[in-house]
Short mmCIF file of C-alpha atoms in Angstrom, two decimals:
data_model
loop_
_atom_site.label_atom_id
_atom_site.label_comp_id
_atom_site.label_asym_id
_atom_site.label_seq_id
_atom_site.Cartn_x
_atom_site.Cartn_y
_atom_site.Cartn_z
CA MET A 1 29.65 -26.97 -2.06
CA SER A 2 31.08 -24.30 -4.37
CA SER A 3 31.80 -24.94 -8.04
CA GLU A 4 35.20 -24.59 -9.67
CA PRO A 5 35.70 -21.40 -11.72
CA GLY A 6 34.02 -21.78 -15.09
CA GLU A 7 31.92 -24.74 -13.93
CA THR A 8 28.16 -24.37 -14.22
CA PRO A 9 26.59 -25.11 -10.82
CA HIS A 10 23.69 -27.57 -10.63
CA PRO A 11 20.50 -26.22 -9.04
CA LEU A 12 20.59 -27.03 -5.32
CA SER A 13 16.89 -27.90 -5.32
CA HIS A 14 17.56 -30.94 -7.54
CA ARG A 15 20.00 -32.44 -5.03
CA VAL A 16 18.56 -31.54 -1.64
CA PRO A 17 15.25 -32.95 -0.33
CA ASP A 18 12.61 -30.42 0.59
CA LEU A 19 12.09 -29.37 4.21
CA GLY A 20 8.94 -31.44 4.58
CA ALA A 21 10.84 -34.63 3.69
CA LEU A 22 13.66 -33.76 6.07
CA GLU A 23 11.19 -33.07 8.91
CA LEU A 24 9.60 -36.48 8.24
CA LEU A 25 12.99 -38.20 8.43
CA LEU A 26 13.68 -36.50 11.77
CA ALA A 27 10.29 -37.67 13.06
CA VAL A 28 11.15 -41.27 12.03
CA ALA A 29 14.40 -40.96 13.99
CA ARG A 30 12.53 -39.72 17.09
CA HIS A 31 9.73 -42.30 17.06
CA GLY A 32 11.32 -45.37 15.46
CA SER A 33 8.02 -45.77 13.62
CA LEU A 34 6.95 -44.57 10.21
CA GLY A 35 3.29 -44.54 11.30
CA ALA A 36 4.00 -42.35 14.36
CA ALA A 37 6.18 -40.04 12.25
CA ALA A 38 3.38 -39.73 9.68
CA ARG A 39 0.90 -38.75 12.40
CA GLU A 40 3.29 -36.12 13.80
CA VAL A 41 3.70 -34.35 10.45
CA GLY A 42 0.01 -34.72 9.55
CA ILE A 43 0.10 -37.13 6.58
CA THR A 44 -0.99 -40.73 6.02
CA GLN A 45 1.43 -43.63 6.48
CA PRO A 46 1.35 -44.53 2.73
CA ALA A 47 2.18 -40.91 1.91
CA ALA A 48 5.04 -41.02 4.43
CA SER A 49 6.41 -44.23 2.91
CA SER A 50 6.20 -42.72 -0.56
CA ARG A 51 8.04 -39.59 0.58
CA ILE A 52 10.84 -41.59 2.21
CA ARG A 53 11.26 -43.74 -0.94
CA SER A 54 11.36 -40.60 -3.09
CA MET A 55 14.04 -39.11 -0.85
CA GLU A 56 16.07 -42.33 -1.05
CA ARG A 57 15.91 -42.25 -4.85
CA GLN A 58 16.90 -38.60 -4.87
CA LEU A 59 19.95 -39.19 -2.64
CA GLY A 60 20.83 -42.61 -4.07
CA VAL A 61 21.09 -44.30 -0.64
CA ALA A 62 18.78 -46.28 1.65
CA LEU A 63 17.72 -44.26 4.66
CA VAL A 64 15.24 -46.44 6.57
CA ASP A 65 15.06 -50.19 7.23
CA ARG A 66 11.43 -51.22 7.59
CA SER A 67 10.43 -54.30 9.62
CA PRO A 68 7.42 -55.57 11.59
CA ARG A 69 9.11 -54.21 14.73
CA GLY A 70 9.25 -50.66 13.33
CA SER A 71 11.48 -48.45 11.23
CA ARG A 72 15.18 -48.05 11.89
CA LEU A 73 17.60 -45.63 10.29
CA THR A 74 20.41 -47.12 8.26
CA ASP A 75 23.94 -45.89 8.88
CA ALA A 76 23.54 -43.56 5.90
CA GLY A 77 20.12 -42.55 7.24
CA ALA A 78 21.62 -41.60 10.61
CA LEU A 79 24.22 -39.44 8.90
CA VAL A 80 21.63 -37.77 6.65
CA THR A 81 19.42 -37.21 9.70
CA ASP A 82 22.25 -35.35 11.44
CA TRP A 83 22.60 -33.09 8.39
CA ALA A 84 18.82 -32.74 8.15
CA ARG A 85 18.63 -31.56 11.76
CA ARG A 86 21.05 -28.72 11.05
CA ILE A 87 19.17 -27.74 7.90
CA VAL A 88 15.79 -27.72 9.67
CA GLU A 89 17.23 -25.72 12.60
CA ALA A 90 18.65 -23.19 10.12
CA ALA A 91 15.26 -23.02 8.36
CA GLU A 92 13.52 -22.41 11.69
CA ALA A 93 15.98 -19.60 12.47
CA PHE A 94 15.37 -18.18 8.98
CA ASP A 95 11.60 -18.30 9.54
CA ALA A 96 11.91 -16.65 12.96
CA GLY A 97 14.06 -13.90 11.46
CA ALA A 98 11.61 -13.33 8.63
CA GLN A 99 8.76 -13.17 11.14
CA ALA A 100 10.71 -10.59 13.14
CA LEU A 101 11.15 -8.51 9.99
CA ARG A 102 7.42 -8.74 9.25
CA THR A 103 6.59 -7.77 12.82
CA ARG A 104 8.92 -4.77 12.66
CA ARG A 105 7.48 -3.72 9.30
CA ASP A 106 3.92 -4.15 10.53
CA SER A 107 4.56 -2.16 13.71
CA ARG A 108 4.66 1.16 11.83
CA LEU A 109 3.08 2.80 8.82
CA ARG A 110 4.28 6.05 7.24
CA VAL A 111 1.63 7.80 5.18
CA VAL A 112 1.93 10.99 3.16
CA ALA A 113 -1.19 12.60 1.70
CA SER A 114 -2.15 15.72 -0.15
CA MET A 115 -3.91 18.35 1.92
CA THR A 116 -7.58 17.64 1.23
CA ILE A 117 -7.22 13.89 1.70
CA ALA A 118 -5.09 14.33 4.84
CA GLU A 119 -7.58 16.71 6.46
CA TYR A 120 -10.96 15.33 5.41
CA LEU A 121 -10.63 11.63 4.55
CA MET A 122 -7.57 10.25 6.28
CA PRO A 123 -8.84 10.56 9.88
CA GLY A 124 -11.74 8.18 9.22
CA TRP A 125 -9.51 5.71 7.37
CA LEU A 126 -6.93 5.70 10.16
CA ILE A 127 -9.59 5.13 12.83
CA ALA A 128 -10.76 2.09 10.86
CA LEU A 129 -7.18 0.87 10.46
CA ARG A 130 -6.61 1.27 14.21
CA ALA A 131 -9.52 -1.10 14.85
CA GLU A 132 -7.93 -3.72 12.59
CA ARG A 133 -4.28 -3.16 13.58
CA PRO A 134 -4.16 -1.69 17.09
CA GLY A 135 -0.43 -2.41 17.36
CA THR A 136 0.56 -0.38 14.31
CA ALA A 137 1.91 3.12 14.93
CA VAL A 138 0.92 5.46 12.10
CA SER A 139 2.61 8.71 11.15
CA LEU A 140 0.88 11.04 8.69
CA GLN A 141 2.54 13.84 6.77
CA ALA A 142 0.60 16.31 4.63
CA GLY A 143 1.78 18.21 1.58
CA ASN A 144 0.79 18.96 -1.97
CA SER A 145 0.72 16.21 -4.60
CA ALA A 146 4.25 17.00 -5.79
CA ALA A 147 5.57 16.69 -2.23
CA VAL A 148 3.79 13.36 -1.81
CA ALA A 149 5.64 11.98 -4.85
CA GLU A 150 8.98 13.31 -3.60
CA ARG A 151 8.63 11.67 -0.19
CA LEU A 152 7.58 8.32 -1.63
CA LEU A 153 10.47 8.27 -4.11
CA ALA A 154 12.90 9.21 -1.32
CA GLY A 155 11.73 6.23 0.76
CA GLU A 156 10.27 8.47 3.45
CA ALA A 157 6.75 7.00 3.28
CA ASP A 158 5.14 3.61 2.68
CA LEU A 159 1.93 4.82 1.00
CA GLY A 160 0.77 8.11 -0.46
CA PHE A 161 -2.45 9.77 -1.59
CA VAL A 162 -2.78 12.45 -4.28
CA GLU A 163 -5.52 14.47 -5.93
CA GLY A 164 -4.02 15.43 -9.30
CA LEU A 165 -4.88 14.52 -12.86
CA ALA A 166 -2.49 11.57 -13.22
CA VAL A 167 -0.12 9.30 -11.34
CA PRO A 168 3.19 11.17 -10.79
CA ASP A 169 6.28 9.86 -12.58
CA GLY A 170 7.99 6.96 -10.83
CA LEU A 171 4.85 5.86 -9.02
CA ASP A 172 2.09 3.31 -9.52
CA GLY A 173 -1.39 4.03 -8.25
CA ALA A 174 -5.05 3.14 -7.99
CA VAL A 175 -8.13 5.37 -8.04
CA ILE A 176 -9.85 5.07 -4.67
CA ALA A 177 -12.52 7.78 -4.92
CA HIS A 178 -13.62 10.89 -6.79
CA ASP A 179 -13.92 14.50 -5.72
CA ARG A 180 -15.36 17.71 -7.15
CA LEU A 181 -13.99 21.23 -6.96
CA ALA A 182 -16.33 24.09 -6.11
CA VAL A 183 -16.00 27.76 -6.97
CA VAL A 184 -16.91 29.59 -3.76
CA ALA A 185 -17.23 33.19 -2.64
CA ALA A 186 -18.26 35.08 0.49
CA PRO A 187 -21.97 36.02 0.61
CA GLY A 188 -21.13 39.68 -0.03
CA HIS A 189 -19.27 38.99 -3.28
CA PRO A 190 -21.14 39.82 -6.54
CA TRP A 191 -20.76 36.22 -7.73
CA ALA A 192 -22.78 35.02 -4.73
CA ARG A 193 -25.81 36.94 -6.05
CA ARG A 194 -25.62 35.78 -9.67
CA ARG A 195 -28.78 34.37 -11.18
CA GLY A 196 -27.05 32.13 -13.71
CA PRO A 197 -23.85 30.07 -13.99
CA LEU A 198 -20.50 31.73 -14.36
CA ASP A 199 -18.91 31.72 -17.81
CA PRO A 200 -15.59 29.76 -17.92
CA ALA A 201 -13.79 32.67 -19.58
CA GLU A 202 -14.83 35.02 -16.77
CA LEU A 203 -13.64 32.51 -14.17
CA ALA A 204 -10.32 32.17 -15.98
CA ALA A 205 -9.84 35.94 -16.27
CA THR A 206 -10.64 36.71 -12.61
CA PRO A 207 -7.82 36.79 -10.02
CA LEU A 208 -8.66 34.03 -7.52
CA VAL A 209 -7.46 32.87 -4.13
CA LEU A 210 -5.63 29.67 -5.10
CA ARG A 211 -3.49 26.84 -3.83
CA GLU A 212 0.16 26.83 -4.90
CA ARG A 213 1.49 25.21 -8.07
CA GLY A 214 2.10 21.48 -7.51
CA SER A 215 -1.17 21.01 -5.62
CA GLY A 216 -3.77 18.66 -7.06
CA THR A 217 -6.42 21.40 -6.91
CA ARG A 218 -4.28 23.76 -8.97
CA GLN A 219 -3.47 21.05 -11.54
CA VAL A 220 -7.14 20.29 -12.14
CA LEU A 221 -8.11 23.97 -12.37
CA ASP A 222 -5.23 24.78 -14.75
CA ALA A 223 -6.28 21.93 -17.05
CA ALA A 224 -9.99 22.80 -16.92
CA LEU A 225 -9.42 26.44 -17.89
CA ALA A 226 -6.59 25.96 -20.40
CA ALA A 227 -9.04 26.17 -23.29
CA HIS A 228 -10.53 29.40 -21.92
CA GLY A 229 -7.39 31.51 -21.81
CA GLY A 230 -5.78 29.94 -18.75
CA LEU A 231 -5.81 31.19 -15.18
CA ALA A 232 -5.24 34.85 -14.44
CA GLU A 233 -2.46 35.81 -12.04
CA PRO A 234 -3.72 34.69 -8.59
CA LEU A 235 -5.07 37.26 -6.19
CA LEU A 236 -3.46 35.20 -3.41
CA GLU A 237 -1.46 31.98 -3.67
CA LEU A 238 -1.53 30.01 -0.41
CA ALA A 239 0.05 26.72 0.66
CA SER A 240 -2.86 25.15 2.52
CA THR A 241 -6.54 24.47 1.99
CA THR A 242 -7.35 26.00 5.37
CA ALA A 243 -5.61 29.26 4.45
CA VAL A 244 -7.43 29.49 1.09
CA LYS A 245 -10.74 28.85 2.78
CA ALA A 246 -10.12 31.46 5.48
CA ALA A 247 -9.22 34.05 2.85
CA ALA A 248 -12.41 33.32 0.90
CA VAL A 249 -14.58 33.51 4.03
CA SER A 250 -13.01 36.86 4.93
CA GLY A 251 -14.10 38.27 1.56
CA ALA A 252 -10.61 38.53 0.04
CA GLY A 253 -11.89 37.00 -3.19
CA PRO A 254 -13.45 33.90 -4.76
CA ALA A 255 -11.63 30.58 -4.43
CA VAL A 256 -11.70 27.07 -5.85
CA LEU A 257 -11.61 24.26 -3.31
CA SER A 258 -12.68 20.66 -2.85
CA GLU A 259 -16.32 20.21 -1.89
CA LEU A 260 -14.99 18.17 1.03
CA ALA A 261 -13.15 21.20 2.37
CA VAL A 262 -16.03 23.68 2.14
CA ALA A 263 -19.01 21.49 3.07
CA GLU A 264 -19.38 23.08 6.54
CA GLU A 265 -18.96 26.65 5.25
CA LEU A 266 -21.53 26.10 2.51
CA SER A 267 -23.98 24.62 5.01
CA SER A 268 -23.56 27.59 7.37
CA ARG A 269 -23.67 30.09 4.46
CA ARG A 270 -20.27 31.53 5.29
CA LEU A 271 -19.47 30.66 1.69
CA VAL A 272 -21.70 30.39 -1.36
CA ALA A 273 -21.14 27.92 -4.20
CA VAL A 274 -20.96 29.61 -7.62
CA PRO A 275 -22.09 27.38 -10.51
CA VAL A 276 -19.83 27.40 -13.59
CA HIS A 277 -21.13 26.58 -17.05
CA ASP A 278 -19.41 23.91 -19.13
CA VAL A 279 -16.28 23.24 -17.03
CA LEU A 280 -15.37 19.83 -15.65
CA LEU A 281 -14.05 20.26 -12.12
CA ARG A 282 -14.09 16.59 -11.12
CA ARG A 283 -10.93 14.77 -10.14
CA ASP A 284 -9.74 11.32 -9.13
CA LEU A 285 -8.30 10.63 -5.70
CA ARG A 286 -5.49 8.08 -5.88
CA ALA A 287 -3.40 5.94 -3.61
CA VAL A 288 0.18 5.86 -4.90
CA TRP A 289 3.39 3.93 -4.21
CA PRO A 290 6.82 3.56 -5.86
CA THR A 291 6.66 1.67 -9.17
CA GLY A 292 7.03 -2.07 -8.69
CA HIS A 293 6.59 -1.96 -4.90
CA ARG A 294 2.94 -2.77 -4.29
CA PRO A 295 1.85 -2.07 -0.70
CA THR A 296 2.23 -4.86 1.86
CA GLY A 297 1.34 -5.26 5.52
CA PRO A 298 -0.48 -2.29 7.10
CA ALA A 299 -0.09 -0.21 3.92
CA ARG A 300 -2.00 -2.89 2.00
CA ASP A 301 -4.68 -2.96 4.72
CA LEU A 302 -5.08 0.83 4.62
CA LEU A 303 -5.41 0.69 0.83
CA SER A 304 -8.18 -1.91 1.21
CA LEU A 305 -9.99 0.28 3.75
CA THR A 306 -9.97 3.30 1.44
CA ARG A 307 -11.61 1.22 -1.28
CA ALA A 308 -14.21 -0.08 1.19
CA ARG A 309 -15.21 3.52 2.00
CA PRO A 310 -15.51 5.17 -1.42
CA ARG A 311 -16.57 8.75 -1.98
CA GLY A 312 -17.90 10.53 -5.05
#
């Protein structure tokens, strides 16, 4: 019932019995017995009696006449039961609708991840998620860390993963693993034959094959070499980890990439790791989501799986 303009409405919860009490009243109407009604809803008969009395006090009318022959609804009880039936049916429809929404939400998962995570970590995580949620269809987009933030903020993804120094603006996040960057060069490059570590200033001053600005790899490298004169103009600036790696393997020049990305090339000696003295090239890998919207459903499950399979 609506209030008159200017009138302060009373909270509905103070005037309307809870659903459990209404379901009990309907069970009494069906069985004509408080004991049978109590068994149907899974409570003791004393608890059922107490709940009926509480509802009668709340409404200010007697609802049930109790006698040795059973329990009979009063005239007021019959009327309240008719209203209760409509309320419970509406609640059941509400619950079914909410379940349908959950089912629709849980039937898909949109993930966006920065390149290294998408290529080298995400496949294993998604295989594990598939085992837990075989009915969930997953789409994965890859891009640099800046693109991950843009897609999440535009509502185009449910969960993201980035490799930069901090959580992008507008997002919340959690560190799920750690990664290290490696300076690598083809075996024929002079750096591959060095006897000692590379000086940070020499690394900073040398044109490198690099990822584009906005990538997590570039952010970490820029920050690490800021105190050593900053990065020289790149020899090549490429938009994917695979392209940077291919250029380094071909001998175009040294590169800086995640150890995840170059593990196979280092093992086969197509690339050589070049130690660098006194530079921290370690970074956090983060799951991220829009501020205030913590992951739910399959996104929450994927987040849990990434934490169960840490790296670094």
